[in-house]
Tab-separated table of C-alpha atoms and ligand atoms in Angstrom:
chain	number	residue	atom	x	y	z
A	4	MET	CA	193.750	-59.275	-33.401
A	5	LYS	CA	191.387	-61.779	-35.390
A	6	LYS	CA	187.955	-60.576	-36.002
A	7	ILE	CA	185.099	-63.079	-35.146
A	8	ALA	CA	182.032	-61.824	-36.021
A	9	VAL	CA	179.329	-62.294	-33.582
A	10	VAL	CA	175.731	-62.759	-34.830
A	11	LEU	CA	172.661	-62.105	-32.829
A	12	GLY	CA	169.269	-61.951	-33.772
A	13	THR	CA	166.778	-62.512	-31.125
A	14	ARG	CA	166.879	-61.807	-27.392
A	15	PRO	CA	167.866	-65.344	-26.324
A	16	GLU	CA	170.499	-65.303	-28.610
A	17	ALA	CA	171.673	-61.824	-27.214
A	18	ILE	CA	171.463	-63.141	-23.209
A	19	LYS	CA	173.535	-66.395	-24.401
A	20	MET	CA	175.933	-64.549	-26.560
A	21	ALA	CA	176.671	-61.498	-24.453
A	22	PRO	CA	179.288	-63.520	-22.206
A	23	VAL	CA	181.140	-64.646	-25.613
A	24	VAL	CA	181.314	-61.267	-26.147
A	25	GLN	CA	182.733	-60.625	-23.070
A	26	ALA	CA	185.258	-62.890	-23.149
A	27	LEU	CA	186.547	-62.118	-26.759
A	28	ARG	CA	186.692	-58.742	-25.484
A	29	GLU	CA	189.442	-59.633	-23.004
A	30	SER	CA	191.220	-61.716	-25.269
A	31	ASN	CA	194.860	-60.654	-26.341
A	32	PHE	CA	194.380	-62.540	-29.878
A	33	LEU	CA	190.818	-62.274	-30.672
A	34	THR	CA	188.029	-59.215	-30.972
A	35	PRO	CA	184.451	-59.554	-31.307
A	36	VAL	CA	182.933	-57.358	-34.557
A	37	VAL	CA	179.108	-57.842	-33.321
A	38	ILE	CA	176.525	-58.016	-36.078
A	39	ALA	CA	172.636	-57.505	-34.938
A	40	THR	CA	170.311	-58.703	-37.485
A	41	ALA	CA	167.602	-57.417	-35.552
A	42	GLN	CA	165.211	-60.089	-35.864
A	43	HIS	CA	163.903	-58.900	-32.739
A	44	ARG	CA	163.970	-55.159	-32.510
A	45	GLU	CA	162.875	-53.805	-28.839
A	46	MET	CA	163.517	-57.259	-27.173
A	47	LEU	CA	167.020	-57.605	-28.740
A	48	ASP	CA	167.523	-54.064	-27.641
A	49	GLN	CA	166.544	-54.477	-23.969
A	50	VAL	CA	169.256	-56.977	-23.976
A	51	LEU	CA	171.811	-55.089	-25.716
A	52	ASP	CA	171.583	-52.196	-22.982
A	53	ILE	CA	171.973	-54.345	-19.905
A	54	PHE	CA	175.398	-56.222	-21.120
A	55	ASP	CA	176.349	-52.932	-22.510
A	56	ILE	CA	176.802	-54.269	-26.317
A	57	THR	CA	176.835	-51.809	-29.127
A	58	PRO	CA	176.792	-53.553	-32.246
A	59	ASP	CA	179.262	-52.818	-34.832
A	60	PHE	CA	176.689	-53.374	-37.799
A	61	ASP	CA	172.495	-53.073	-37.127
A	62	LEU	CA	170.935	-54.589	-39.988
A	63	ASP	CA	167.657	-53.382	-38.394
A	64	LEU	CA	165.594	-56.415	-40.200
A	65	MET	CA	162.313	-56.789	-38.078
A	66	ARG	CA	159.234	-56.554	-40.009
A	67	PRO	CA	155.824	-56.742	-38.296
A	68	ASN	CA	154.131	-60.540	-38.311
A	69	GLN	CA	157.216	-61.369	-40.607
A	70	SER	CA	157.340	-64.796	-42.300
A	71	LEU	CA	159.684	-67.560	-42.194
A	72	SER	CA	160.476	-67.117	-45.833
A	73	GLU	CA	160.953	-63.205	-46.269
A	74	LEU	CA	163.094	-62.692	-42.904
A	75	THR	CA	165.691	-65.808	-44.571
A	76	ALA	CA	165.761	-63.966	-48.118
A	77	ARG	CA	166.510	-60.485	-46.331
A	78	LEU	CA	168.834	-62.024	-43.336
A	79	ILE	CA	170.690	-63.628	-46.487
A	80	THR	CA	171.082	-60.883	-48.159
A	81	SER	CA	172.097	-58.388	-45.563
A	82	LEU	CA	174.351	-60.813	-43.821
A	83	ASP	CA	176.031	-61.732	-47.286
A	84	GLU	CA	176.772	-57.578	-47.437
A	85	CYS	CA	178.096	-57.201	-44.126
A	86	ILE	CA	180.511	-60.504	-44.080
A	87	LYS	CA	182.250	-59.372	-47.176
A	88	LYS	CA	182.519	-55.477	-45.494
A	89	ILE	CA	184.027	-57.435	-42.140
A	90	GLY	CA	186.226	-60.526	-43.427
A	91	PRO	CA	186.129	-62.031	-40.333
A	92	SER	CA	188.512	-65.254	-39.052
A	93	ALA	CA	185.239	-67.148	-38.026
A	94	ILE	CA	181.605	-66.147	-37.189
A	95	LEU	CA	180.185	-67.450	-34.236
A	96	VAL	CA	176.162	-68.441	-34.001
A	97	GLN	CA	174.028	-69.386	-30.919
A	98	GLY	CA	171.077	-71.666	-30.579
A	99	ASP	CA	168.559	-72.258	-33.581
A	100	THR	CA	166.555	-68.870	-34.930
A	101	THR	CA	166.180	-68.211	-38.295
A	102	THR	CA	169.180	-65.872	-37.897
A	103	VAL	CA	171.311	-68.573	-36.623
A	104	LEU	CA	170.999	-70.572	-39.867
A	105	ALA	CA	170.946	-67.584	-42.450
A	106	ALA	CA	174.172	-66.557	-40.706
A	107	SER	CA	175.595	-70.065	-40.787
A	108	LEU	CA	174.796	-70.692	-44.831
A	109	VAL	CA	176.345	-67.000	-45.736
A	110	SER	CA	179.402	-68.081	-43.551
A	111	PHE	CA	179.801	-71.442	-45.521
A	112	TYR	CA	179.625	-69.523	-48.739
A	113	HIS	CA	182.320	-67.198	-48.141
A	114	HIS	CA	184.290	-70.264	-46.746
A	115	ILE	CA	184.724	-68.912	-43.384
A	116	PRO	CA	184.457	-71.064	-40.219
A	117	ILE	CA	181.748	-71.498	-37.941
A	118	GLY	CA	181.390	-71.908	-34.461
A	119	HIS	CA	177.675	-73.052	-33.194
A	120	VAL	CA	177.232	-72.061	-29.405
A	121	GLU	CA	174.796	-74.064	-27.903
A	122	ALA	CA	175.095	-76.801	-30.406
A	123	GLY	CA	173.544	-80.209	-30.485
A	124	LEU	CA	170.316	-79.659	-28.461
A	125	ARG	CA	167.551	-82.299	-30.041
A	126	THR	CA	163.925	-83.361	-30.033
A	127	HIS	CA	164.592	-85.470	-33.091
A	128	ASP	CA	161.335	-84.519	-34.665
A	129	MET	CA	161.373	-81.833	-36.762
A	130	LYS	CA	158.006	-80.295	-36.394
A	131	ASN	CA	158.691	-79.600	-32.447
A	132	PRO	CA	160.049	-77.251	-32.476
A	133	PHE	CA	159.512	-76.042	-35.875
A	134	PRO	CA	161.483	-74.777	-37.255
A	135	GLU	CA	164.169	-75.072	-34.451
A	136	GLU	CA	164.927	-77.938	-34.779
A	137	MET	CA	165.754	-78.137	-38.513
A	138	ASN	CA	167.603	-75.073	-38.152
A	139	ARG	CA	169.722	-77.149	-35.207
A	140	VAL	CA	170.452	-79.763	-37.749
A	141	LEU	CA	171.556	-77.853	-40.584
A	142	THR	CA	173.555	-75.179	-38.335
A	143	GLY	CA	175.191	-78.912	-37.289
A	144	ARG	CA	176.098	-79.765	-41.053
A	145	LEU	CA	177.322	-76.293	-41.522
A	146	ALA	CA	179.370	-75.501	-38.429
A	147	HIS	CA	182.926	-76.308	-37.760
A	148	TRP	CA	183.133	-75.894	-33.753
A	149	HIS	CA	180.259	-77.285	-32.025
A	150	PHE	CA	180.222	-75.766	-28.498
A	151	ALA	CA	177.877	-78.502	-27.103
A	152	PRO	CA	176.139	-77.121	-23.525
A	153	THR	CA	175.811	-81.185	-22.039
A	154	GLN	CA	176.922	-84.119	-22.645
A	155	SER	CA	173.871	-85.491	-24.073
A	156	SER	CA	174.158	-82.529	-26.807
A	157	ALA	CA	177.578	-83.542	-27.315
A	158	ASP	CA	176.211	-87.647	-27.478
A	159	ASN	CA	173.352	-85.769	-30.191
A	160	LEU	CA	176.267	-84.987	-32.163
A	161	LEU	CA	178.781	-87.698	-32.246
A	162	ASN	CA	175.891	-89.872	-33.020
A	163	GLU	CA	175.266	-87.769	-36.201
A	164	GLY	CA	178.781	-88.601	-37.307
A	165	ILE	CA	180.058	-85.282	-36.416
A	166	SER	CA	184.011	-85.648	-35.724
A	167	ALA	CA	184.741	-85.986	-32.192
A	168	ASP	CA	187.607	-83.213	-32.552
A	169	THR	CA	185.256	-80.344	-33.422
A	170	VAL	CA	182.733	-81.170	-30.639
A	171	PHE	CA	183.318	-79.545	-27.159
A	172	MET	CA	181.375	-79.606	-23.996
A	173	THR	CA	181.214	-76.091	-22.632
A	174	GLY	CA	177.885	-76.059	-20.667
A	175	ASN	CA	175.468	-73.370	-21.536
A	176	THR	CA	176.446	-69.446	-21.563
A	177	VAL	CA	173.069	-68.956	-20.319
A	178	ILE	CA	174.370	-69.664	-16.922
A	179	ASP	CA	177.088	-67.448	-17.363
A	180	ALA	CA	174.715	-64.430	-18.657
A	181	LEU	CA	172.483	-65.341	-15.057
A	182	PHE	CA	175.212	-65.184	-12.813
A	183	ASP	CA	176.709	-62.102	-14.759
A	184	ALA	CA	173.091	-60.626	-14.509
A	185	ARG	CA	172.781	-61.572	-10.869
A	186	LYS	CA	175.910	-59.081	-9.968
A	187	HIS	CA	173.331	-56.180	-10.920
A	188	PRO	CA	170.976	-54.781	-8.027
A	189	ALA	CA	168.026	-56.789	-7.772
A	190	LYS	CA	165.073	-55.295	-9.528
A	191	VAL	CA	161.811	-55.557	-7.152
A	192	VAL	CA	158.891	-57.097	-7.838
A	193	ARG	CA	155.602	-55.836	-6.714
A	194	GLN	CA	154.522	-57.561	-3.526
A	195	LEU	CA	151.739	-59.905	-3.013
A	196	PRO	CA	149.306	-60.110	0.212
A	197	PRO	CA	150.235	-62.438	2.757
A	198	GLY	CA	149.117	-65.849	1.466
A	199	HIS	CA	149.458	-65.297	-1.858
A	200	ARG	CA	151.199	-67.465	-4.606
A	201	LEU	CA	152.767	-65.896	-7.946
A	202	MET	CA	152.453	-67.982	-11.097
A	203	LEU	CA	154.579	-66.601	-13.880
A	204	VAL	CA	154.044	-67.609	-17.289
A	205	THR	CA	155.611	-67.059	-20.811
A	206	THR	CA	154.551	-68.423	-23.971
A	207	HIS	CA	155.814	-68.114	-27.582
A	208	ARG	CA	156.113	-71.297	-29.548
A	209	ARG	CA	154.713	-71.379	-33.056
A	210	GLU	CA	153.294	-75.227	-32.620
A	211	ASN	CA	151.626	-73.548	-29.393
A	212	PHE	CA	149.889	-70.957	-31.498
A	213	GLY	CA	145.932	-71.472	-31.884
A	214	ALA	CA	144.225	-74.070	-30.202
A	215	PRO	CA	147.003	-74.871	-27.697
A	216	LEU	CA	147.464	-71.109	-26.903
A	217	GLU	CA	144.053	-71.493	-26.456
A	218	ASP	CA	144.072	-74.135	-24.112
A	219	ILE	CA	146.811	-72.776	-22.014
A	220	CYS	CA	145.162	-69.558	-21.399
A	221	ASN	CA	142.049	-71.489	-20.394
A	222	ALA	CA	144.073	-73.788	-17.860
A	223	VAL	CA	145.378	-70.393	-16.464
A	224	LEU	CA	141.614	-69.219	-15.684
A	225	THR	CA	140.863	-72.509	-14.267
A	226	LEU	CA	143.724	-72.505	-11.921
A	227	LEU	CA	142.812	-68.495	-11.107
A	228	ASP	CA	139.007	-69.975	-10.114
A	229	ASN	CA	140.174	-72.967	-8.211
A	230	ASN	CA	142.704	-70.958	-5.726
A	231	LEU	CA	141.715	-67.348	-4.990
A	232	ASN	CA	144.987	-66.669	-3.702
A	233	LEU	CA	146.640	-67.019	-7.011
A	234	GLN	CA	148.498	-64.221	-9.031
A	235	VAL	CA	149.788	-64.508	-12.329
A	236	LEU	CA	152.249	-62.209	-14.157
A	237	PHE	CA	152.570	-62.756	-17.752
A	238	PRO	CA	154.907	-60.653	-19.776
A	239	VAL	CA	153.204	-61.478	-23.237
A	240	HIS	CA	155.496	-61.926	-26.392
A	241	PRO	CA	154.603	-59.128	-29.141
A	242	ASN	CA	154.393	-61.605	-31.307
A	243	PRO	CA	150.854	-60.548	-33.079
A	244	ASN	CA	149.894	-64.720	-32.952
A	245	VAL	CA	150.538	-64.496	-29.193
A	246	SER	CA	149.618	-60.981	-27.909
A	247	SER	CA	146.285	-60.722	-29.505
A	248	VAL	CA	144.799	-64.582	-28.011
A	249	VAL	CA	146.586	-63.856	-24.270
A	250	ARG	CA	144.897	-60.141	-24.077
A	251	GLY	CA	141.733	-61.320	-25.376
A	252	LYS	CA	141.205	-64.368	-23.036
A	253	LEU	CA	142.851	-62.889	-19.908
A	254	GLY	CA	143.554	-59.546	-20.243
A	255	GLN	CA	140.323	-58.462	-17.531
A	256	HIS	CA	140.815	-60.792	-15.064
A	257	PRO	CA	141.872	-58.667	-11.913
A	258	ARG	CA	144.541	-61.435	-10.869
A	259	VAL	CA	146.660	-61.605	-14.065
A	260	GLU	CA	148.783	-58.667	-14.824
A	261	LEU	CA	149.825	-58.868	-18.457
A	262	CYS	CA	152.944	-56.861	-19.527
A	263	ALA	CA	155.272	-56.100	-22.045
A	264	PRO	CA	158.059	-58.549	-22.255
A	265	LEU	CA	160.299	-57.372	-19.312
A	266	ASP	CA	164.158	-56.683	-19.351
A	267	TYR	CA	166.480	-59.550	-18.167
A	268	LEU	CA	167.167	-58.028	-15.079
A	269	SER	CA	163.486	-57.716	-13.952
A	270	PHE	CA	162.873	-60.785	-15.859
A	271	ILE	CA	165.267	-62.759	-13.251
A	272	ALA	CA	163.495	-61.233	-10.272
A	273	ALA	CA	160.110	-62.000	-11.598
A	274	MET	CA	161.599	-65.966	-11.803
A	275	GLU	CA	162.691	-65.478	-8.203
A	276	ALA	CA	160.133	-64.127	-7.022
A	277	ALA	CA	157.294	-66.893	-8.614
A	278	ASP	CA	156.593	-69.931	-6.767
A	279	ILE	CA	155.679	-71.583	-10.329
A	280	ILE	CA	156.816	-70.943	-13.632
A	281	LEU	CA	154.338	-72.262	-16.705
A	282	SER	CA	156.600	-71.833	-19.822
A	283	ASP	CA	157.107	-72.817	-23.277
A	284	SER	CA	160.739	-71.078	-23.344
A	285	GLY	CA	163.660	-73.010	-23.972
A	286	GLY	CA	166.236	-70.277	-22.222
A	287	VAL	CA	163.634	-70.332	-18.909
A	288	GLN	CA	163.685	-74.196	-18.865
A	289	GLU	CA	167.496	-73.513	-17.799
A	290	GLU	CA	167.272	-70.572	-15.514
A	291	ALA	CA	164.230	-71.415	-13.850
A	292	PRO	CA	166.211	-74.681	-12.321
A	293	ALA	CA	169.345	-72.765	-11.469
A	294	LEU	CA	167.572	-70.768	-9.570
A	295	GLY	CA	165.453	-73.396	-7.467
A	296	LYS	CA	161.884	-72.787	-8.892
A	297	PRO	CA	159.659	-75.656	-10.298
A	298	VAL	CA	159.185	-75.084	-14.355
A	299	LEU	CA	156.246	-76.776	-16.259
A	300	VAL	CA	157.410	-76.798	-19.825
A	301	MET	CA	154.019	-76.270	-21.998
A	302	ARG	CA	155.438	-78.535	-24.674
A	303	GLU	CA	154.930	-82.436	-26.247
A	304	GLU	CA	158.557	-82.937	-26.236
A	305	THR	CA	161.947	-81.122	-25.211
A	306	GLU	CA	165.371	-80.821	-26.668
A	307	ARG	CA	166.411	-80.007	-23.142
A	308	PRO	CA	165.872	-83.186	-21.087
A	309	GLU	CA	168.228	-83.015	-18.626
A	310	ALA	CA	166.190	-80.557	-16.048
A	311	VAL	CA	163.253	-83.371	-16.295
A	312	ASP	CA	165.622	-86.242	-16.085
A	313	PHE	CA	166.674	-84.408	-12.213
A	314	GLY	CA	162.892	-83.956	-11.870
A	315	VAL	CA	163.301	-80.056	-11.467
A	316	ALA	CA	161.336	-79.273	-14.514
A	317	GLU	CA	158.176	-81.348	-16.029
A	318	LEU	CA	156.702	-81.412	-19.516
A	319	VAL	CA	152.862	-80.650	-19.137
A	320	GLY	CA	152.427	-80.168	-23.016
A	321	THR	CA	149.341	-77.868	-23.626
A	322	ASN	CA	145.922	-80.121	-22.720
A	323	SER	CA	144.026	-77.666	-20.442
A	324	ALA	CA	143.176	-80.097	-17.936
A	325	HIS	CA	146.799	-81.967	-17.309
A	326	ILE	CA	148.302	-78.617	-17.019
A	327	VAL	CA	145.463	-77.850	-14.281
A	328	GLU	CA	146.071	-81.118	-12.487
A	329	ARG	CA	150.169	-80.557	-12.540
A	330	VAL	CA	150.264	-76.919	-11.441
A	331	GLN	CA	147.508	-77.683	-8.703
A	332	ARG	CA	149.587	-80.602	-7.139
A	333	LEU	CA	152.523	-78.244	-6.658
A	334	LEU	CA	150.182	-75.920	-5.186
A	335	ASP	CA	148.421	-78.379	-2.639
A	336	ASP	CA	151.209	-80.763	-2.333
A	337	PRO	CA	154.302	-79.013	-0.066
A	338	SER	CA	156.665	-82.156	-0.207
A	339	ALA	CA	156.174	-82.649	-4.700
A	340	TYR	CA	157.021	-78.768	-4.568
A	341	ARG	CA	159.963	-78.788	-2.387
A	342	GLU	CA	161.201	-81.733	-4.477
A	343	MET	CA	161.025	-79.719	-7.274
A	344	ALA	CA	162.099	-76.199	-5.923
A	345	ARG	CA	165.518	-78.299	-5.089
A	346	GLY	CA	167.645	-76.553	-7.534
A	347	ALA	CA	170.125	-77.759	-9.659
A	348	SER	CA	172.258	-76.627	-12.258
A	349	PRO	CA	172.844	-79.241	-15.425
A	350	TYR	CA	173.453	-76.747	-17.789
A	351	GLY	CA	176.448	-75.299	-16.787
A	352	ASP	CA	178.913	-73.621	-13.909
A	353	GLY	CA	179.045	-70.364	-15.349
A	354	LYS	CA	182.332	-70.598	-17.366
A	355	ALA	CA	181.029	-71.833	-20.746
A	356	ALA	CA	182.027	-68.120	-22.929
A	357	GLN	CA	185.499	-68.679	-21.384
A	358	ARG	CA	186.093	-72.665	-22.801
A	359	ILE	CA	184.576	-71.074	-26.001
A	360	VAL	CA	186.794	-68.383	-26.474
A	361	GLU	CA	189.965	-70.704	-25.078
A	362	VAL	CA	189.232	-73.154	-27.839
A	363	LEU	CA	189.039	-69.999	-30.729
A	364	GLU	CA	191.547	-69.023	-29.376
A	365	SER	CA	194.102	-72.184	-29.651
A	366	SER	CA	192.616	-73.323	-32.827
A	367	LEU	CA	192.840	-70.278	-34.857
A	368	ALA	CA	196.582	-69.686	-33.445
A	369	MET	CA	197.274	-73.251	-34.694
A	370	ALA	CA	195.378	-72.305	-38.278
A	371	GLU	CA	198.205	-69.649	-38.683
A	372	SER	CA	200.879	-71.599	-37.819
A	373	ASN	CA	200.393	-74.036	-40.344
A	374	VAL	CA	199.764	-71.247	-42.851
B	413	UD1	C1	161.971	-66.169	-32.719
B	413	UD1	C2	162.564	-67.455	-33.127
B	413	UD1	C3	162.474	-68.044	-31.840
B	413	UD1	C4	163.081	-68.072	-30.529
B	413	UD1	C5	162.143	-66.679	-29.805
B	413	UD1	C6	162.410	-66.135	-28.856
B	413	UD1	C7	162.501	-68.224	-35.196
B	413	UD1	C8	162.331	-69.014	-36.188
B	413	UD1	N1	162.201	-67.986	-34.323
B	413	UD1	O1	160.619	-66.278	-32.439
B	413	UD1	O2	163.258	-69.746	-32.080
B	413	UD1	O3	162.299	-68.717	-29.545
B	413	UD1	O4	162.583	-65.702	-31.318
B	413	UD1	O5	161.501	-65.198	-28.555
B	413	UD1	O6	164.050	-67.919	-35.666
B	413	UD1	N2	158.181	-58.678	-32.309
B	413	UD1	C9	158.078	-57.501	-31.995
B	413	UD1	N3	159.028	-57.121	-31.524
B	413	UD1	C10	160.378	-57.796	-30.710
B	413	UD1	C11	160.245	-58.964	-31.453
B	413	UD1	C12	159.180	-59.444	-31.829
B	413	UD1	O7	157.212	-56.688	-32.231
B	413	UD1	O8	160.925	-57.265	-30.409
B	413	UD1	C13	157.002	-59.473	-33.307
B	413	UD1	C14	157.345	-58.671	-34.852
B	413	UD1	O9	156.142	-58.740	-35.084
B	413	UD1	C15	157.847	-60.059	-35.552
B	413	UD1	C16	157.230	-61.012	-34.853
B	413	UD1	O10	157.171	-60.907	-33.283
B	413	UD1	O11	157.154	-60.163	-36.648
B	413	UD1	C17	157.954	-62.334	-34.688
B	413	UD1	O12	159.349	-62.598	-34.566
B	413	UD1	P1	160.175	-63.600	-35.089
B	413	UD1	O13	161.373	-63.356	-34.618
B	413	UD1	O14	159.816	-63.769	-36.769
B	413	UD1	O15	160.065	-64.948	-34.128
B	413	UD1	P2	159.419	-65.188	-32.900
B	413	UD1	O16	158.306	-65.706	-32.572
B	413	UD1	O17	159.894	-63.968	-31.659
B	414	UDP	N1	162.973	-62.943	-20.814
B	414	UDP	C1	163.387	-62.185	-20.651
B	414	UDP	N2	162.128	-60.866	-20.142
B	414	UDP	C2	160.911	-61.726	-20.425
B	414	UDP	C3	160.518	-63.077	-20.911
B	414	UDP	C4	162.090	-64.162	-20.948
B	414	UDP	O1	164.210	-61.133	-20.528
B	414	UDP	O2	159.715	-60.849	-20.136
B	414	UDP	C5	164.342	-63.890	-21.049
B	414	UDP	C6	164.492	-65.162	-20.196
B	414	UDP	O3	165.033	-65.036	-18.688
B	414	UDP	C7	165.363	-66.072	-21.043
B	414	UDP	C8	165.088	-65.514	-22.533
B	414	UDP	O4	164.483	-64.604	-22.470
B	414	UDP	O5	166.788	-65.674	-21.034
B	414	UDP	C9	164.186	-66.504	-23.103
B	414	UDP	O6	163.699	-65.660	-24.410
B	414	UDP	P1	162.859	-66.649	-25.112
B	414	UDP	O7	161.601	-67.260	-24.261
B	414	UDP	O8	162.078	-65.318	-25.717
B	414	UDP	O9	162.898	-67.753	-25.962
B	414	UDP	P2	163.561	-69.096	-25.970
B	414	UDP	O10	165.051	-69.305	-25.164
B	414	UDP	O11	162.385	-69.896	-25.879
B	414	UDP	O12	164.341	-69.446	-27.577
């Protein structure tokens, strides 16, 4: 069996790689070796539990309020040792985190081919999202297989001169994960009083730290003042740059429930229970449309334009008055709401992981027969 090292750092990487680990477990030719860098700790562990993944190596690298440079340095040193021990035939990374960039660089130094899952997403603005856009571009230069979730992400890679025979349009594994997770018994979100509406909010992007996050919280407060039947559920990201502001601004409001990050099954239940989702998350932008929930994206630009083009997601930025206006429109106008809640799954059909593993199997088998 050929060993495929699967590197996981954060919550979204674990969610989106879980189906790939599962598909590798079912392969007759490849076997997964899971490396958890634990760039995230509790939030990673929550996902590993649900998807029944026990890492073969756990580097336990998270530190409170870690800086990008110190985290990168720790990742490179620890991953280097780990990759030397494993000696994999290929390495898989997912997305755009510091873990992804560090693992790609280490693989390159060891002449081990890298497969990039969720390749080709671009805003073409290096400051938005920061540092993720640069991480994607650099990983794109280092990768050997590019698993693009959509045609537009594949086109971004081709436009950058990446060879077409290394780009594979697979769909996004997040849809596989969502379908898998929904096979578990549904979790229950607290019942709201009749006539009440639920708004689910998440935020964690670096470019929203400081004044934009204050504006987001002010928008939530204004919406609560203007809509006495509105309840807010806000799982708060543990990054202190987020939690201190959110808890300070919203912690006392009787119709705001602030909670720790929800496990994936509970979060899916919360998305299903919500009337409106307000978020700056990448993964949530992909899942909400598949669940038929309008998602208002608190960013100036997105690398996931498909749902916006379908009219089921909208970029609302972080200006307080604008957020209030766009949410209020959905609360007040049933036909605008229905239009955004009609559901669509531009990011995949639930079979992305299988396609990724098939590419690896045939490519590594071919490499073997050429030796
Ligand atoms: C990281 C990724 C971002 C991704 C996000 C998913 C980078 C540069 N950023 O951002 O792309 O969208 O994860 O959530 O890779 N913390 C905990 N417990 C946890 C996780 C985080 O306490 O389980 C706190 C720690 O204080 C940690 C801080 O959050 O130092 C920041 O974590 P980090 O992974 O560096 O950045 P994120 O903002 O989570
Ligand atoms: N999510 C979760 N619990 C929460 C909030 C989000 O399980 O309390 C899931 C969500 O369903 C999605 C993923 O986490 O699959 C998104 O992670 P995050 O927003 O942290 O990162 P991003 O996708 O922006 O990189």
